[in-house]
Short mmCIF file of C-alpha atoms in Angstrom, two decimals:
data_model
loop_
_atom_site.label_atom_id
_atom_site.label_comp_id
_atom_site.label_asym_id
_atom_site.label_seq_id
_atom_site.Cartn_x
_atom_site.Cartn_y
_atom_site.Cartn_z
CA UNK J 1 0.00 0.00 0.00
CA UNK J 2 2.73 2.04 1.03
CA UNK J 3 4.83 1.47 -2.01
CA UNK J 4 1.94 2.37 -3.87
CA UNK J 5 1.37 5.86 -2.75
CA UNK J 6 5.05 6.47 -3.47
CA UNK J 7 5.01 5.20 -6.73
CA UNK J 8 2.09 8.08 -7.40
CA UNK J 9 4.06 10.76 -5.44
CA UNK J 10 7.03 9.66 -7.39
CA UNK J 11 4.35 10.43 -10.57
CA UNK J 12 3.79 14.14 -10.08
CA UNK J 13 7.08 15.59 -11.02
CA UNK J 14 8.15 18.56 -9.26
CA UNK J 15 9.91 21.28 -11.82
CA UNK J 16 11.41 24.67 -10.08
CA UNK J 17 13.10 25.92 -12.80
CA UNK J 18 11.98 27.74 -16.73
CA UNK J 19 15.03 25.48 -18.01
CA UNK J 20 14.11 22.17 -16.17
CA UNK J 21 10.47 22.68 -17.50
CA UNK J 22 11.68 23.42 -21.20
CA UNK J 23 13.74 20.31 -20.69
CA UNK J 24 10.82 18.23 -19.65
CA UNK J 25 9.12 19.47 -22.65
CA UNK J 26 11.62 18.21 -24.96
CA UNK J 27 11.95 14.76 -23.75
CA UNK J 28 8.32 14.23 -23.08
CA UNK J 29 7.47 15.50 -26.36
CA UNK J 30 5.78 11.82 -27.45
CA UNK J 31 3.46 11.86 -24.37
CA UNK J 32 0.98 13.94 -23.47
CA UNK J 33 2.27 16.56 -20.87
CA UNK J 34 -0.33 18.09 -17.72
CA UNK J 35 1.41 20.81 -15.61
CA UNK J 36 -0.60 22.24 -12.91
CA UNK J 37 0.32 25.83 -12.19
CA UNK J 38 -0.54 25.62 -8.59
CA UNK J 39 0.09 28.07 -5.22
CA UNK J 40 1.02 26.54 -1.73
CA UNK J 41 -1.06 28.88 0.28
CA UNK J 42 -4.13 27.62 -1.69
CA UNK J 43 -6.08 25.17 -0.79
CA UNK J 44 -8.21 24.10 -3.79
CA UNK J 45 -4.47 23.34 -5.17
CA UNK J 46 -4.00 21.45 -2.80
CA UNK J 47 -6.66 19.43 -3.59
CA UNK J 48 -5.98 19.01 -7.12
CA UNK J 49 -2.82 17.78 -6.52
CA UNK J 50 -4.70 14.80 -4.68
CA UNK J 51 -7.03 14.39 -7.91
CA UNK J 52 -3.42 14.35 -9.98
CA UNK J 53 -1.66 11.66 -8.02
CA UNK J 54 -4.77 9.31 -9.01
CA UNK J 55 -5.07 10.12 -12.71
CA UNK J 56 -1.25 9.53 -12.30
CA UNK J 57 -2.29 5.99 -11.60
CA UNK J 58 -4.39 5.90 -13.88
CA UNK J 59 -2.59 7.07 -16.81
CA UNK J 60 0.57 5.79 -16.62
CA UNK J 61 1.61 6.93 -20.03
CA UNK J 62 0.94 10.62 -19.41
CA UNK J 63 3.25 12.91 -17.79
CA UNK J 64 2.08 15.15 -14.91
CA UNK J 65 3.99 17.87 -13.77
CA UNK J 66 3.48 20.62 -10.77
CA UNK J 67 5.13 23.65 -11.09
CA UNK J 68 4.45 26.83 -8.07
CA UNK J 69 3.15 29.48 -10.00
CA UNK J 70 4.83 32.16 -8.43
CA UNK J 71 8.26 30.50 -8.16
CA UNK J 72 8.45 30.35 -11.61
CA UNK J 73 7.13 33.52 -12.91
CA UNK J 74 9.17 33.40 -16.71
CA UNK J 75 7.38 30.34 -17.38
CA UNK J 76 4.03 31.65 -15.53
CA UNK J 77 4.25 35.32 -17.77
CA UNK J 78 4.72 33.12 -21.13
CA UNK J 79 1.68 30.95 -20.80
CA UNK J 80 -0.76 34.20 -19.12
CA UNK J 81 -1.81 32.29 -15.98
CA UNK J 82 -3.11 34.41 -14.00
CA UNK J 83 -4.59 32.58 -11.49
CA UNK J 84 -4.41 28.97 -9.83
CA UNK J 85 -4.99 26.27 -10.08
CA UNK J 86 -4.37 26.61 -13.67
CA UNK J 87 -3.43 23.20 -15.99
CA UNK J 88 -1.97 23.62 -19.28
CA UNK J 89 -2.03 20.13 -21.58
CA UNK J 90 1.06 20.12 -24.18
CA UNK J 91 1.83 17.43 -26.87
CA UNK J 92 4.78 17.48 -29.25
CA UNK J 93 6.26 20.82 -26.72
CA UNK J 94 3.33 22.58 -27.91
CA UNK J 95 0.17 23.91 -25.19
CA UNK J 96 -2.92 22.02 -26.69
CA UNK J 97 -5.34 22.63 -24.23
CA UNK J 98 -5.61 25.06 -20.87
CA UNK J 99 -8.28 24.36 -17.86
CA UNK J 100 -8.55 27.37 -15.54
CA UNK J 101 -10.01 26.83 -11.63
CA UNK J 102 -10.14 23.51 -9.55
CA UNK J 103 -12.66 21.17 -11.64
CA UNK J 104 -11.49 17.87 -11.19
CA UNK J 105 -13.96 15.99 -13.18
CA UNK J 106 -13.32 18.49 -16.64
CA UNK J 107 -9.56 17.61 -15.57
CA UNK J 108 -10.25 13.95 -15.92
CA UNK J 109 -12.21 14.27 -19.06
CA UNK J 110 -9.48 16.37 -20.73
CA UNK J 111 -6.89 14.09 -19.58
CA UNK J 112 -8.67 10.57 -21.14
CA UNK J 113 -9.77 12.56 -24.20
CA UNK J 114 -5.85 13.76 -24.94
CA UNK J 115 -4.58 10.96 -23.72
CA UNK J 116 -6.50 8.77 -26.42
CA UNK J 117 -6.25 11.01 -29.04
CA UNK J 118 -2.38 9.93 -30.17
CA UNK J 119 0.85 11.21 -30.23
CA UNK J 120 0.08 14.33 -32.26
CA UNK J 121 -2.08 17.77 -32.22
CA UNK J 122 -4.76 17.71 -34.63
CA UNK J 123 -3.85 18.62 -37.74
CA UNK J 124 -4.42 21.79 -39.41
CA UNK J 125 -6.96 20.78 -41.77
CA UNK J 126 -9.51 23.57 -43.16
CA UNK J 127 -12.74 22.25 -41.30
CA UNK J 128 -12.44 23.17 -37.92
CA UNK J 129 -11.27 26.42 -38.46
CA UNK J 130 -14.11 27.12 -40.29
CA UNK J 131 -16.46 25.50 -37.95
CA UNK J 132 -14.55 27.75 -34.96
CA UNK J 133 -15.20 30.78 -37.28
CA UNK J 134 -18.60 29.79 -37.36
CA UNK J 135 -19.11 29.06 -33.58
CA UNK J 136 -17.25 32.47 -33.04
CA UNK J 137 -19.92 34.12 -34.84
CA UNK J 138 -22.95 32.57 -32.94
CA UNK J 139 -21.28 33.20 -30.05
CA UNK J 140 -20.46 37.39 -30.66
CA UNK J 141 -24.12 37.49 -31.75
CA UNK J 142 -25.70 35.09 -28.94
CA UNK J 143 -26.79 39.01 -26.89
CA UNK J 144 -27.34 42.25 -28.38
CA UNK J 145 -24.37 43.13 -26.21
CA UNK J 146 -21.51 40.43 -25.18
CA UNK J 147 -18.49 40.20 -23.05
CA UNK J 148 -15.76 38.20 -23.23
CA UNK J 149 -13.85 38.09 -20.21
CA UNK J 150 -12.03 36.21 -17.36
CA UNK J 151 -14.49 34.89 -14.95
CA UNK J 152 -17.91 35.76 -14.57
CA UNK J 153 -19.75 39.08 -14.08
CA UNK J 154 -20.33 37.70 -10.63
CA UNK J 155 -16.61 36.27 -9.79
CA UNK J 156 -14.41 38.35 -12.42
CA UNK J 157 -10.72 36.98 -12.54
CA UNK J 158 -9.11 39.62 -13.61
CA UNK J 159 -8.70 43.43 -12.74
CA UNK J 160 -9.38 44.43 -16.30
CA UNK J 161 -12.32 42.08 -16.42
CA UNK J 162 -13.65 43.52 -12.92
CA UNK J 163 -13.69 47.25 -14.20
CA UNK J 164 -15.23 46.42 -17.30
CA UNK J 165 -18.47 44.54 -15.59
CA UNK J 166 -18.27 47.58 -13.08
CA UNK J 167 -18.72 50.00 -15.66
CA UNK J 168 -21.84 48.24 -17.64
CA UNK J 169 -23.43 47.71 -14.89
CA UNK J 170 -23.25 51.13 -13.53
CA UNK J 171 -24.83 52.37 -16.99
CA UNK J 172 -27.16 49.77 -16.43
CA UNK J 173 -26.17 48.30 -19.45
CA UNK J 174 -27.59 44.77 -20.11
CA UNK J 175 -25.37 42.15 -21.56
CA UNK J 176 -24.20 38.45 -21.88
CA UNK J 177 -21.08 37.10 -20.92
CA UNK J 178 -18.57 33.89 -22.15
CA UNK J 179 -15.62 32.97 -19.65
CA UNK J 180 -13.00 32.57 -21.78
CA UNK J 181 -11.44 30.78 -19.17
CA UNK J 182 -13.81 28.25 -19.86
CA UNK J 183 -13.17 27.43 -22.97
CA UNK J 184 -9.24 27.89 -24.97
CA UNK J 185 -10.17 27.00 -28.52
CA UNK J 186 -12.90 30.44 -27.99
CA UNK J 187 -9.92 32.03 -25.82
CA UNK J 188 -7.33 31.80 -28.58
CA UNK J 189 -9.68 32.21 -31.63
CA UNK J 190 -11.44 35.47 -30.80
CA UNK J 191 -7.87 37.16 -30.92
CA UNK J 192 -7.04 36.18 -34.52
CA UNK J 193 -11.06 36.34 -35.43
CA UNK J 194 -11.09 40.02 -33.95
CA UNK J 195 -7.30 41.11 -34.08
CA UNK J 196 -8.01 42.38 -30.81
CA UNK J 197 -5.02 40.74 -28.57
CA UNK J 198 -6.19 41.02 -24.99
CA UNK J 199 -9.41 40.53 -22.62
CA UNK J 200 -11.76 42.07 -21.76
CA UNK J 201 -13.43 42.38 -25.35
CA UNK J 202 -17.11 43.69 -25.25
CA UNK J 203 -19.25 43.59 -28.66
CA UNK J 204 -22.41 45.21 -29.41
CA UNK J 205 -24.43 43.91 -32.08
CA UNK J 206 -21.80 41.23 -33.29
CA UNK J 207 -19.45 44.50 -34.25
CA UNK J 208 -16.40 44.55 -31.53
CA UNK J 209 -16.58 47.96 -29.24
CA UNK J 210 -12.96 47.28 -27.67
CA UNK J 211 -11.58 46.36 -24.39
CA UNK J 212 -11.11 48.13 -21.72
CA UNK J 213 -9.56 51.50 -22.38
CA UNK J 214 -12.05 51.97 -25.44
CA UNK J 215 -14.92 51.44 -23.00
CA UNK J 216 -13.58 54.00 -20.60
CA UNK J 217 -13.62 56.50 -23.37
CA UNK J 218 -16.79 55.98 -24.39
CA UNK J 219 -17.89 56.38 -20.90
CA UNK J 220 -15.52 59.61 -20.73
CA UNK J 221 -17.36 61.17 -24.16
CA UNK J 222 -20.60 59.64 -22.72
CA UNK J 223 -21.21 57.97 -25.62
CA UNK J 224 -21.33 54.18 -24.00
CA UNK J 225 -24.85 55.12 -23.52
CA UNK J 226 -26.24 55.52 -27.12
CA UNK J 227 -24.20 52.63 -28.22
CA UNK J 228 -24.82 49.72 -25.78
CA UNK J 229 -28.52 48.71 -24.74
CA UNK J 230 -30.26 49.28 -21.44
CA UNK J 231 -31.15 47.29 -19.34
CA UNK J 232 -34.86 47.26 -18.91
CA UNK J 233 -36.01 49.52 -15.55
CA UNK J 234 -37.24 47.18 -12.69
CA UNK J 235 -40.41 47.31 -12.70
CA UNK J 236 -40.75 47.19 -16.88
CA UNK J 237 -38.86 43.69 -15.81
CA UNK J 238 -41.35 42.56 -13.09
CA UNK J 239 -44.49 42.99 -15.25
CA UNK J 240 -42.79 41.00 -17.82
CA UNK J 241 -42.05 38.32 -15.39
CA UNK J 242 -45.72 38.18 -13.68
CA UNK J 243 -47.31 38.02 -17.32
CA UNK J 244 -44.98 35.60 -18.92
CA UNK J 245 -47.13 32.74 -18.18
CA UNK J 246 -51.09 32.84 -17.62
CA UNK J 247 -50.29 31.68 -14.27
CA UNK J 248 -47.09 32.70 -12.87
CA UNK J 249 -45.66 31.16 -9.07
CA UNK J 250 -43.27 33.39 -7.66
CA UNK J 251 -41.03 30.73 -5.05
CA UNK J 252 -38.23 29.72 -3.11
CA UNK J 253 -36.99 27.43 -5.30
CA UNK J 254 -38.52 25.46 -8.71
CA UNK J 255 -41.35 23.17 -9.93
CA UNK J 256 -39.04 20.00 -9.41
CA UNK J 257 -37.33 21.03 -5.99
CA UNK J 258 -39.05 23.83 -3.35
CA UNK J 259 -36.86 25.19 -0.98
CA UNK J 260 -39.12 26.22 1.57
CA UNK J 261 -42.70 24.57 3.72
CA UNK J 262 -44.78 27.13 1.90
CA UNK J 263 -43.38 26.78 -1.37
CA UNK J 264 -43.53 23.29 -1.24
CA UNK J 265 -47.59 23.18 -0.07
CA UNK J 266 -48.81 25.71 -3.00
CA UNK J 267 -46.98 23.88 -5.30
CA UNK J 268 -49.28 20.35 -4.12
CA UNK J 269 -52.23 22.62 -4.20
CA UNK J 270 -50.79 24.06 -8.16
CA UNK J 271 -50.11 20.24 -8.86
CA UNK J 272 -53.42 18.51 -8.04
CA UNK J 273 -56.16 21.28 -10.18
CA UNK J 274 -53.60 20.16 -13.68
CA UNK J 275 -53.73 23.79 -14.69
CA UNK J 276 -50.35 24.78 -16.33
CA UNK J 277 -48.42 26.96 -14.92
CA UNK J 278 -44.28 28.86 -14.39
CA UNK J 279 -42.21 29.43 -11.68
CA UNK J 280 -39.50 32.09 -11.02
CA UNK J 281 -36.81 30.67 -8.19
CA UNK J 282 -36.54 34.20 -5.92
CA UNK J 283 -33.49 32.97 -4.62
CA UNK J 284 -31.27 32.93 -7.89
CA UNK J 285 -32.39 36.94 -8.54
CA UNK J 286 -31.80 39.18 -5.25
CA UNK J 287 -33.24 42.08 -7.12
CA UNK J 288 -36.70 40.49 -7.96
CA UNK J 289 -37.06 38.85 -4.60
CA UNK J 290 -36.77 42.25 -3.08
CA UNK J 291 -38.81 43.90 -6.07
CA UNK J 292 -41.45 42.31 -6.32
CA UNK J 293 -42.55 42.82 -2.92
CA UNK J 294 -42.45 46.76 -3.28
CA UNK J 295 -44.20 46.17 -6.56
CA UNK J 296 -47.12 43.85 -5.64
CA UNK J 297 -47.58 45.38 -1.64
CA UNK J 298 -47.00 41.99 -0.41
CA UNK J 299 -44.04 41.53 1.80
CA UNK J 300 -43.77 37.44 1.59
CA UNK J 301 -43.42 34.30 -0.67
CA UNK J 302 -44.66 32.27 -2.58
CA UNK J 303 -47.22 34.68 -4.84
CA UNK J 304 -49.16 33.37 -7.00
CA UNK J 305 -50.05 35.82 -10.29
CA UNK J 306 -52.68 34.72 -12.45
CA UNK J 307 -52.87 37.15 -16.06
CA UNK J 308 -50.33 39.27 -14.63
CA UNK J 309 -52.61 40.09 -11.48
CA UNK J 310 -51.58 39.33 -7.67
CA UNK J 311 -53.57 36.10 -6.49
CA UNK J 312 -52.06 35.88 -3.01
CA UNK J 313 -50.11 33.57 -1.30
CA UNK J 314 -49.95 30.07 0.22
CA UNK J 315 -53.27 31.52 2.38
CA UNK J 316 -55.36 32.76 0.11
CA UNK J 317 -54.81 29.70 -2.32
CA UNK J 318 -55.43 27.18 1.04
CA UNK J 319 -58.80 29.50 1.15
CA UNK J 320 -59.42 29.51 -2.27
CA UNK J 321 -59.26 25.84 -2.59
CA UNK J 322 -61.56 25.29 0.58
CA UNK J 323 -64.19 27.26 -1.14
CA UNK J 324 -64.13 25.44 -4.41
CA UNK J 325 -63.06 28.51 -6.12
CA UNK J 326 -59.35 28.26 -7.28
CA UNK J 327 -59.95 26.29 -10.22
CA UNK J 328 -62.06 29.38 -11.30
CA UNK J 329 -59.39 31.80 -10.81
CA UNK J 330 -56.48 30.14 -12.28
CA UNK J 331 -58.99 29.82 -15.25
CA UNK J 332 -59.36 33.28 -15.11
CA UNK J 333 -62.91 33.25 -15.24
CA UNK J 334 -63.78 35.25 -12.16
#
């Protein structure tokens, strides 16, 4: 057992130098190569080194490295990792693939599907690059406006990233986001695709705005404004939201999983008349939950909206029900 969990140690090579990693490169270059760019003083490295040592068992024939992120910054600068855990995946001494943040089953996944694809990148044949071209597209058009950045509006992973979301959403600017963390064939391709270099990139109608220091002009001249949409004013948004179906559940939580006693009982009640009907989860939009209350003079949850109009909540329906006359006003025919 013992011997074991030194032969996986013994696995993870340990590289503290630019010239020991090149070196590694170079004589690894048959087999596919992991590093992890990791950090001592973080934990979810930590763990990741765990999930490592067993795909090291795993995969005998791949290569895993660990190299400290900060130790190593010539190495860290050349490859833009900017945060950790980061893995980079290189055949033939050439990166193939990049996974950013601590998910250890996309980790597996990219490590069996490189791992079985051969000894070689794929080859530069016309067809993916047109189909990338293509993806790019659908991608710079999926919102009226779209970000590209480093993280997520809510958890941006990079300074330049962070100012940008600031910024939109202080113009109350609505927009879409990709991680391009999430995904390196995007990450790379939107550079060439845009000839714009660097992230943050923000697009408006498919047409690229700029990053960052374009933005702030625009916001200097005050023309980000007529350029980017708006987002729609609160309560425009709630009367969308309690008309989008004929009957509309405002909960904590969804159809398939309540998260609350009264949430759970109105949706029995909603269940057994077989009239359809939505749901909006409160707790996955702060601004709604707190809203909606101003907006329909009712300070708890569930509601229940039926044609846009306030029904009640899990009260009124138990009433309702008593007196025979909820199937009548989920009908709408009161």
């Amino acid at each position: 057992m013992a011997a074991g969990a030194a032969e996986a140690a013994a696995a993870v090579v340990e590289v503290d130098s630019a010239g020991q990693f090149e070196e590694l490169l170079r004589l690894r270059a048959k087999s596919l190569v992991v590093v992890h760019f990791w950090a001592p003083w973080a934990p979810q490295c930590t763990q990741m080194n765990g999930v490592m040592a067993e795909l090291a068992k795993e995969q005998p024939q791949v290569s895993f490295v660990k190299l400290e992120a900060e130790a190593v910054p010539e190495v860290s600068e050349k490859y833009e990792i900017s945060s950790v855990p980061t893995f980079l995946f290189f055949k033939n001494s050439q990166k193939i693939d990049r996974l950013d943040g601590a998910h250890a089953p996309e980790l597996t996944k990219k490590v069996q599907r490189h791992a079985s694809s051969g000894s070689f990148p794929p080859s530069g044949n016309e067809h993916p690059k047109e189909d990338l071209s293509l993806r790019l597209k659908k991608l710079i058009h999926a919102a009226p406006c779209m970000l590209f950045m480093k993280g997520t509006p809510q958890e941006p992973r990079c300074g330049f990233s962070k100012q940008m979301v600031e910024i939109l959403n202080k113009h109350n600017i609505q927009f879409s986001s990709f991680d391009i963390f999430s995904d390196e064939e995007v990450r790379q391709g939107l550079k060439t695709y845009s000839s714009w270099p660097t992230y943050p990139q923000l697009y408006v109608s498919g047409e690229l705005i700029g990053g960052l220091d374009i933005v702030k002009e625009l916001e200097a001249s005050e023309e980000l404004d007529t350029i980017c949409p708006k987002a729609p004013k609160l309560e425009e948004r709630l009367k969308v939201l309690t008309n989008k179906a004929s009957v509309m559940l405002f909960m904590k939580g969804n159809k398939q999983e309540a998260k609350c006693g009264f949430s759970k009982q109105i949706l029995e009640i909603l269940n057994s008349t077989g009239v359809d009907y939505e749901t909006f989860d409160i707790l996955e939009d702060e601004e709604v939950r707190q809203g909606l209350k101003t907006y329909s003079n009712w300070p708890t949850y569930p509601q229940l909206y039926v044609k846009g109009e306030l029904v009640g909540g899990l009260d009124i329906v138990k009433e309702l029900k008593e007196n025979g006359e909820l199937l009548s006003v989920l009908k709408a025919e009161n």
